[in-house]
Amino acid sequence: MSLTVDNVVVRYRARRPFADVLLRRPGSARPAVDGVRLTLNKGEVVALVGESGSGKSTLARCLAGMQELTSGRVTADDIDLTTLRGGELKTFRQRVQMIFQDPYESLSPRQRVKDIVAEGLAIHGVPKAAREARVNAALVAVGLTPVESFLDRRPFELSGGQRQRVAIAGSLVLEPDYLIADEPVSMLDVSIRAGVLKLLHELRESRELGVLLITHDLATAVHVADHIAVMQAGRIVEQGPAAQVTGDPAHEYTRALLAATPDLDRAISA
Ligand SMILES: Nc1ncnc2c1ncn2[C@@H]1O[C@H](COP(=O)(O)OP(=O)(O)O)[C@@H](O)[C@H]1O
Ligand SMILES: [Mg+2]
């Protein structure tokens, strides 16, 4: 099973100078995503690496079916997302989950952990009686144990790493096939990043999850990813097996990223 973006272009409608509009001058801004092809398979971690503004988040939203495309298509198991209707669309939304950079922002501050994690279950019509067991199992899966000591806490009573684990649990509880993680550790303390990354890596094994891990840090990518795609100015300039991309980079931008990552060997090995 796989999730694929095929020749996708996303051009945001830029606010143009009024004179340009009057004179019908074409917009000159380059697309945020400019003809990208990328596949995410189940049971595989793909790292999407690139500097800020290169189009990573936009591409992530494309894969998650949350972004209007200018052209190209996104498919799940060869089915074009734009053809999905009703129940099919709902199933897709359950199968593909997104995790964001700032767990504090993505969690409602007043809700308790058990309600945060259960939220998706209610939306997807899982009967009340079945929810508690699934919430508990999801918390165990993300390492928030003993579960009883976390269920009634609120986000401010958790560390940054624990908050991100709650967000991950809220996705896992829906038993997705794919997790799109947009810079999931960049707001976290360096000391706890490795634990969260290790968790994502383990989930790929234990649940055969396909993970798209967005990062601007190649050192992170090389330790958790099977496949690395390097993005620059809306294009994927290089992609391949992680060891190959980092060991024998073909593109000068990848080489520049590597040169800016002196601690490649030491990082994230915990
Ligand atoms: N909603 C939006 N409207 C207009 N431009 C946007 C929007 N979101 C992103 N962009 C622009 O698209 C480009 C890519 O952004 P983004 O996908 O967020 O990159 P990254 O995640 O790699 O930092 C940037 O130039 C950004 O300013
Ligand atoms: Mg981004």
Short mmCIF file of C-alpha atoms and ligand atoms in Angstrom, two decimals:
data_model
loop_
_atom_site.label_atom_id
_atom_site.label_comp_id
_atom_site.label_asym_id
_atom_site.label_seq_id
_atom_site.Cartn_x
_atom_site.Cartn_y
_atom_site.Cartn_z
CA MET A 1 0.00 0.00 0.00
CA SER A 2 1.25 3.45 -0.77
CA LEU A 3 0.57 7.14 -0.83
CA THR A 4 1.92 9.02 -3.83
CA VAL A 5 2.17 12.58 -5.06
CA ASP A 6 2.54 12.58 -8.79
CA ASN A 7 3.86 15.60 -10.65
CA VAL A 8 2.22 17.89 -8.12
CA VAL A 9 2.32 21.67 -8.42
CA VAL A 10 0.96 24.03 -5.77
CA ARG A 11 0.97 27.71 -6.54
CA TYR A 12 -0.40 29.94 -3.82
CA ARG A 13 -2.37 32.90 -4.99
CA ALA A 14 0.07 35.63 -4.10
CA ARG A 15 -1.19 39.09 -3.35
CA ARG A 16 -0.10 40.98 -6.45
CA PRO A 17 0.48 44.68 -6.91
CA PHE A 18 -2.70 46.30 -8.14
CA ALA A 19 -0.92 47.68 -11.23
CA ASP A 20 -0.02 44.11 -12.23
CA VAL A 21 -3.63 43.06 -11.95
CA LEU A 22 -4.79 46.06 -13.98
CA LEU A 23 -2.23 45.45 -16.69
CA ARG A 24 -2.85 41.71 -16.58
CA ARG A 25 0.78 40.98 -15.93
CA PRO A 26 1.16 37.34 -14.98
CA GLY A 27 2.14 36.51 -11.39
CA SER A 28 5.81 35.73 -11.25
CA ALA A 29 6.08 33.89 -7.92
CA ARG A 30 7.39 30.39 -8.29
CA PRO A 31 5.17 27.57 -7.05
CA ALA A 32 5.61 26.40 -3.43
CA VAL A 33 5.65 22.84 -4.78
CA ASP A 34 6.91 22.62 -8.31
CA GLY A 35 6.36 19.27 -10.00
CA VAL A 36 7.08 16.78 -7.24
CA ARG A 37 6.85 13.01 -7.30
CA LEU A 38 7.19 11.15 -4.00
CA THR A 39 5.92 7.83 -2.67
CA LEU A 40 5.40 6.80 0.92
CA ASN A 41 4.98 3.05 1.44
CA LYS A 42 3.61 1.35 4.51
CA GLY A 43 6.31 0.24 6.92
CA GLU A 44 8.75 2.85 5.66
CA VAL A 45 10.12 6.10 7.08
CA VAL A 46 10.72 8.74 4.44
CA ALA A 47 12.52 11.87 5.60
CA LEU A 48 11.77 15.08 3.74
CA VAL A 49 14.67 17.43 4.29
CA GLY A 50 15.15 21.01 3.23
CA GLU A 51 15.56 24.54 4.48
CA SER A 52 12.67 26.67 5.70
CA GLY A 53 10.42 27.81 2.86
CA SER A 54 11.39 24.99 0.50
CA GLY A 55 7.81 23.66 0.40
CA LYS A 56 7.96 20.76 2.86
CA SER A 57 4.78 21.61 4.79
CA THR A 58 2.86 22.27 1.60
CA LEU A 59 3.93 18.90 0.21
CA ALA A 60 2.97 17.25 3.51
CA ARG A 61 -0.52 18.72 3.27
CA CYS A 62 -0.76 17.39 -0.30
CA LEU A 63 0.00 13.86 0.91
CA ALA A 64 -2.57 14.21 3.67
CA GLY A 65 -5.21 15.37 1.21
CA MET A 66 -5.43 18.76 2.88
CA GLN A 67 -4.08 20.94 0.11
CA GLU A 68 -5.67 22.15 -3.09
CA LEU A 69 -3.40 21.28 -6.01
CA THR A 70 -2.70 23.55 -8.95
CA SER A 71 -1.96 20.46 -11.02
CA GLY A 72 -0.87 16.86 -10.69
CA ARG A 73 -2.49 14.26 -8.48
CA VAL A 74 -2.24 12.51 -5.16
CA THR A 75 -3.17 8.83 -4.96
CA ALA A 76 -3.74 6.33 -2.18
CA ASP A 77 -3.27 2.81 -3.48
CA ASP A 78 -3.57 4.18 -7.01
CA ILE A 79 -6.89 5.90 -6.33
CA ASP A 80 -6.96 9.64 -7.01
CA LEU A 81 -7.95 11.47 -3.83
CA THR A 82 -10.20 13.86 -5.73
CA THR A 83 -12.46 10.92 -6.64
CA LEU A 84 -13.07 9.95 -3.00
CA ARG A 85 -16.54 10.65 -1.66
CA GLY A 86 -18.37 10.35 1.66
CA GLY A 87 -17.35 7.19 3.46
CA GLU A 88 -14.25 6.71 1.32
CA LEU A 89 -13.03 10.16 2.19
CA LYS A 90 -13.68 9.51 5.86
CA THR A 91 -11.68 6.29 5.68
CA PHE A 92 -8.82 8.17 4.03
CA ARG A 93 -8.90 10.77 6.84
CA GLN A 94 -8.60 7.95 9.36
CA ARG A 95 -5.78 6.21 7.47
CA VAL A 96 -3.61 9.30 7.12
CA GLN A 97 -2.84 11.26 10.26
CA MET A 98 -0.79 14.41 10.73
CA ILE A 99 1.45 15.46 13.62
CA PHE A 100 2.62 19.04 13.93
CA GLN A 101 5.62 20.91 15.19
CA ASP A 102 4.17 22.47 18.30
CA PRO A 103 2.26 19.99 20.45
CA TYR A 104 1.20 22.82 22.75
CA GLU A 105 -0.61 24.55 19.95
CA SER A 106 -2.24 21.42 18.56
CA LEU A 107 -3.63 20.24 21.92
CA SER A 108 -6.55 21.99 23.57
CA PRO A 109 -5.20 23.31 26.88
CA ARG A 110 -8.29 22.58 28.96
CA GLN A 111 -8.85 19.01 27.85
CA ARG A 112 -7.54 16.04 29.76
CA VAL A 113 -5.23 13.55 28.08
CA LYS A 114 -7.93 10.88 27.92
CA ASP A 115 -10.32 13.24 26.11
CA ILE A 116 -7.64 14.54 23.76
CA VAL A 117 -6.69 11.03 22.70
CA ALA A 118 -10.33 9.93 22.42
CA GLU A 119 -11.37 12.89 20.28
CA GLY A 120 -10.74 11.23 16.92
CA LEU A 121 -12.59 8.11 18.00
CA ALA A 122 -15.77 10.07 18.55
CA ILE A 123 -15.39 11.81 15.18
CA HIS A 124 -14.91 8.45 13.47
CA GLY A 125 -17.92 6.91 15.18
CA VAL A 126 -16.22 4.42 17.48
CA PRO A 127 -18.81 3.47 20.13
CA LYS A 128 -18.26 4.94 23.59
CA ALA A 129 -17.84 1.53 25.20
CA ALA A 130 -14.85 0.72 23.01
CA ARG A 131 -13.07 4.04 23.42
CA GLU A 132 -11.45 3.63 26.82
CA ALA A 133 -9.56 0.48 25.93
CA ARG A 134 -8.30 2.02 22.70
CA VAL A 135 -7.17 5.19 24.46
CA ASN A 136 -5.28 3.16 27.04
CA ALA A 137 -3.63 1.02 24.37
CA ALA A 138 -2.57 4.13 22.43
CA LEU A 139 -1.00 5.67 25.55
CA VAL A 140 0.91 2.45 26.21
CA ALA A 141 2.08 2.45 22.58
CA VAL A 142 3.61 5.91 22.96
CA GLY A 143 5.24 5.05 26.27
CA LEU A 144 3.03 7.13 28.58
CA THR A 145 2.84 4.59 31.38
CA PRO A 146 1.50 3.87 33.87
CA VAL A 147 -1.49 5.04 31.88
CA GLU A 148 -3.51 5.94 35.01
CA SER A 149 -1.02 8.63 35.94
CA PHE A 150 -1.53 10.40 32.60
CA LEU A 151 -5.24 10.03 31.80
CA ASP A 152 -6.46 13.02 33.82
CA ARG A 153 -3.59 15.39 33.21
CA ARG A 154 -3.87 18.48 31.08
CA PRO A 155 -1.25 19.60 28.53
CA PHE A 156 0.37 22.12 30.90
CA GLU A 157 1.02 19.29 33.36
CA LEU A 158 3.18 17.47 30.82
CA SER A 159 6.68 17.98 29.45
CA GLY A 160 7.15 18.93 25.80
CA GLY A 161 8.09 15.37 24.90
CA GLN A 162 5.07 13.98 26.73
CA ARG A 163 2.82 16.43 24.92
CA GLN A 164 4.11 15.30 21.57
CA ARG A 165 3.55 11.69 22.67
CA VAL A 166 -0.06 12.57 23.53
CA ALA A 167 -0.48 14.06 20.05
CA ILE A 168 0.97 10.89 18.53
CA ALA A 169 -1.36 8.76 20.68
CA GLY A 170 -4.30 10.81 19.40
CA SER A 171 -3.33 9.76 15.88
CA LEU A 172 -2.44 6.15 16.65
CA VAL A 173 -5.73 5.53 18.38
CA LEU A 174 -7.31 5.67 14.92
CA GLU A 175 -5.01 2.90 13.70
CA PRO A 176 -3.74 4.83 10.70
CA ASP A 177 -1.60 3.45 7.91
CA TYR A 178 0.39 6.66 7.50
CA LEU A 179 1.67 9.33 9.81
CA ILE A 180 2.76 12.66 8.34
CA ALA A 181 4.98 14.30 10.95
CA ASP A 182 5.82 17.92 10.17
CA GLU A 183 8.96 18.78 12.14
CA PRO A 184 7.68 16.86 15.17
CA VAL A 185 10.76 17.39 17.32
CA SER A 186 12.03 20.80 16.29
CA MET A 187 10.29 22.53 19.22
CA LEU A 188 11.48 19.95 21.72
CA ASP A 189 14.55 19.99 23.91
CA VAL A 190 17.49 18.36 22.18
CA SER A 191 17.70 15.89 25.07
CA ILE A 192 14.25 14.44 24.42
CA ARG A 193 14.21 14.51 20.63
CA ALA A 194 15.86 11.13 20.27
CA GLY A 195 13.17 9.41 22.34
CA VAL A 196 10.32 10.74 20.20
CA LEU A 197 12.17 9.87 16.97
CA LYS A 198 12.89 6.40 18.27
CA LEU A 199 9.20 6.01 19.00
CA LEU A 200 8.30 6.90 15.38
CA HIS A 201 10.88 4.44 14.18
CA GLU A 202 9.51 1.68 16.40
CA LEU A 203 5.94 2.33 15.24
CA ARG A 204 7.02 1.78 11.68
CA GLU A 205 8.14 -1.70 12.76
CA SER A 206 5.39 -2.67 15.16
CA ARG A 207 2.45 -1.23 13.23
CA GLU A 208 3.87 -1.21 9.73
CA LEU A 209 3.20 2.49 9.71
CA GLY A 210 4.40 4.60 6.81
CA VAL A 211 5.97 7.73 8.26
CA LEU A 212 6.81 10.94 6.44
CA LEU A 213 9.21 12.72 8.75
CA ILE A 214 9.80 16.34 7.87
CA THR A 215 12.94 17.89 9.23
CA HIS A 216 15.40 20.57 8.28
CA ASP A 217 18.10 18.49 9.92
CA LEU A 218 19.88 15.83 7.89
CA ALA A 219 21.40 14.33 11.04
CA THR A 220 17.89 13.51 12.25
CA ALA A 221 16.95 12.06 8.90
CA VAL A 222 19.88 9.71 8.52
CA HIS A 223 19.21 7.97 11.82
CA VAL A 224 15.52 7.26 11.45
CA ALA A 225 14.75 7.20 7.74
CA ASP A 226 14.91 4.44 5.17
CA HIS A 227 14.61 6.90 2.34
CA ILE A 228 15.56 10.57 2.16
CA ALA A 229 14.13 13.19 -0.17
CA VAL A 230 15.91 16.54 -0.33
CA MET A 231 13.75 19.52 -1.19
CA GLN A 232 14.88 22.90 -2.43
CA ALA A 233 12.72 25.73 -3.71
CA GLY A 234 9.69 23.52 -4.36
CA ARG A 235 11.55 20.71 -6.06
CA ILE A 236 12.92 17.41 -4.87
CA VAL A 237 16.49 17.69 -6.02
CA GLU A 238 17.59 14.27 -4.82
CA GLN A 239 16.02 11.19 -3.27
CA GLY A 240 17.11 7.66 -2.49
CA PRO A 241 18.08 5.22 0.26
CA ALA A 242 19.20 7.15 3.36
CA ALA A 243 22.71 5.73 3.36
CA GLN A 244 23.18 6.59 -0.29
CA VAL A 245 21.90 10.15 -0.07
CA THR A 246 24.11 10.92 2.93
CA GLY A 247 27.08 8.75 1.96
CA ASP A 248 27.28 9.64 -1.69
CA PRO A 249 25.18 12.75 -2.34
CA ALA A 250 24.55 13.50 -5.99
CA HIS A 251 23.32 17.06 -5.68
CA GLU A 252 25.33 20.05 -4.53
CA TYR A 253 22.50 21.23 -2.27
CA THR A 254 22.60 17.89 -0.43
CA ARG A 255 26.35 18.27 -0.08
CA ALA A 256 25.85 21.75 1.34
CA LEU A 257 23.31 20.40 3.86
CA LEU A 258 25.76 17.68 4.84
CA ALA A 259 28.56 20.16 5.27
CA ALA A 260 26.30 22.13 7.61
CA THR A 261 25.79 18.99 9.71
CA PRO A 262 29.18 18.33 11.28
CA ASP A 263 27.87 16.05 14.03
CA LEU A 264 26.25 13.58 11.66
CA ASP A 265 27.74 10.57 13.45
CA ARG A 266 26.93 11.58 16.98
CA ALA A 267 23.42 12.94 16.55
CA ILE A 268 20.33 10.97 17.56
CA SER A 269 22.13 7.66 18.02
CA ALA A 270 20.52 7.13 21.43
N1 LIG B 1 -0.98 29.66 2.85
C1 LIG B 1 0.00 30.20 2.12
N2 LIG B 1 -0.23 31.26 1.30
C2 LIG B 1 0.75 31.80 0.55
N3 LIG B 1 2.02 31.34 0.53
C3 LIG B 1 2.32 30.29 1.32
C4 LIG B 1 1.33 29.67 2.17
N4 LIG B 1 1.94 28.66 2.85
C5 LIG B 1 3.21 28.65 2.44
N5 LIG B 1 3.45 29.62 1.55
C6 LIG B 1 4.74 29.89 0.86
O1 LIG B 1 5.09 28.71 0.17
C7 LIG B 1 6.48 28.43 0.29
C8 LIG B 1 6.69 27.08 0.93
O2 LIG B 1 6.21 27.11 2.28
P1 LIG B 1 6.16 25.82 3.19
O3 LIG B 1 5.47 24.72 2.47
O4 LIG B 1 5.59 26.23 4.50
O5 LIG B 1 7.72 25.46 3.34
P2 LIG B 1 8.52 24.75 4.52
O6 LIG B 1 7.56 23.89 5.29
O7 LIG B 1 9.60 23.98 3.84
O8 LIG B 1 9.09 25.85 5.39
C9 LIG B 1 7.05 29.58 1.10
O9 LIG B 1 7.57 30.53 0.19
C10 LIG B 1 5.88 30.12 1.84
O10 LIG B 1 6.04 31.48 2.11
MG MG B 2 7.13 23.81 7.34
#
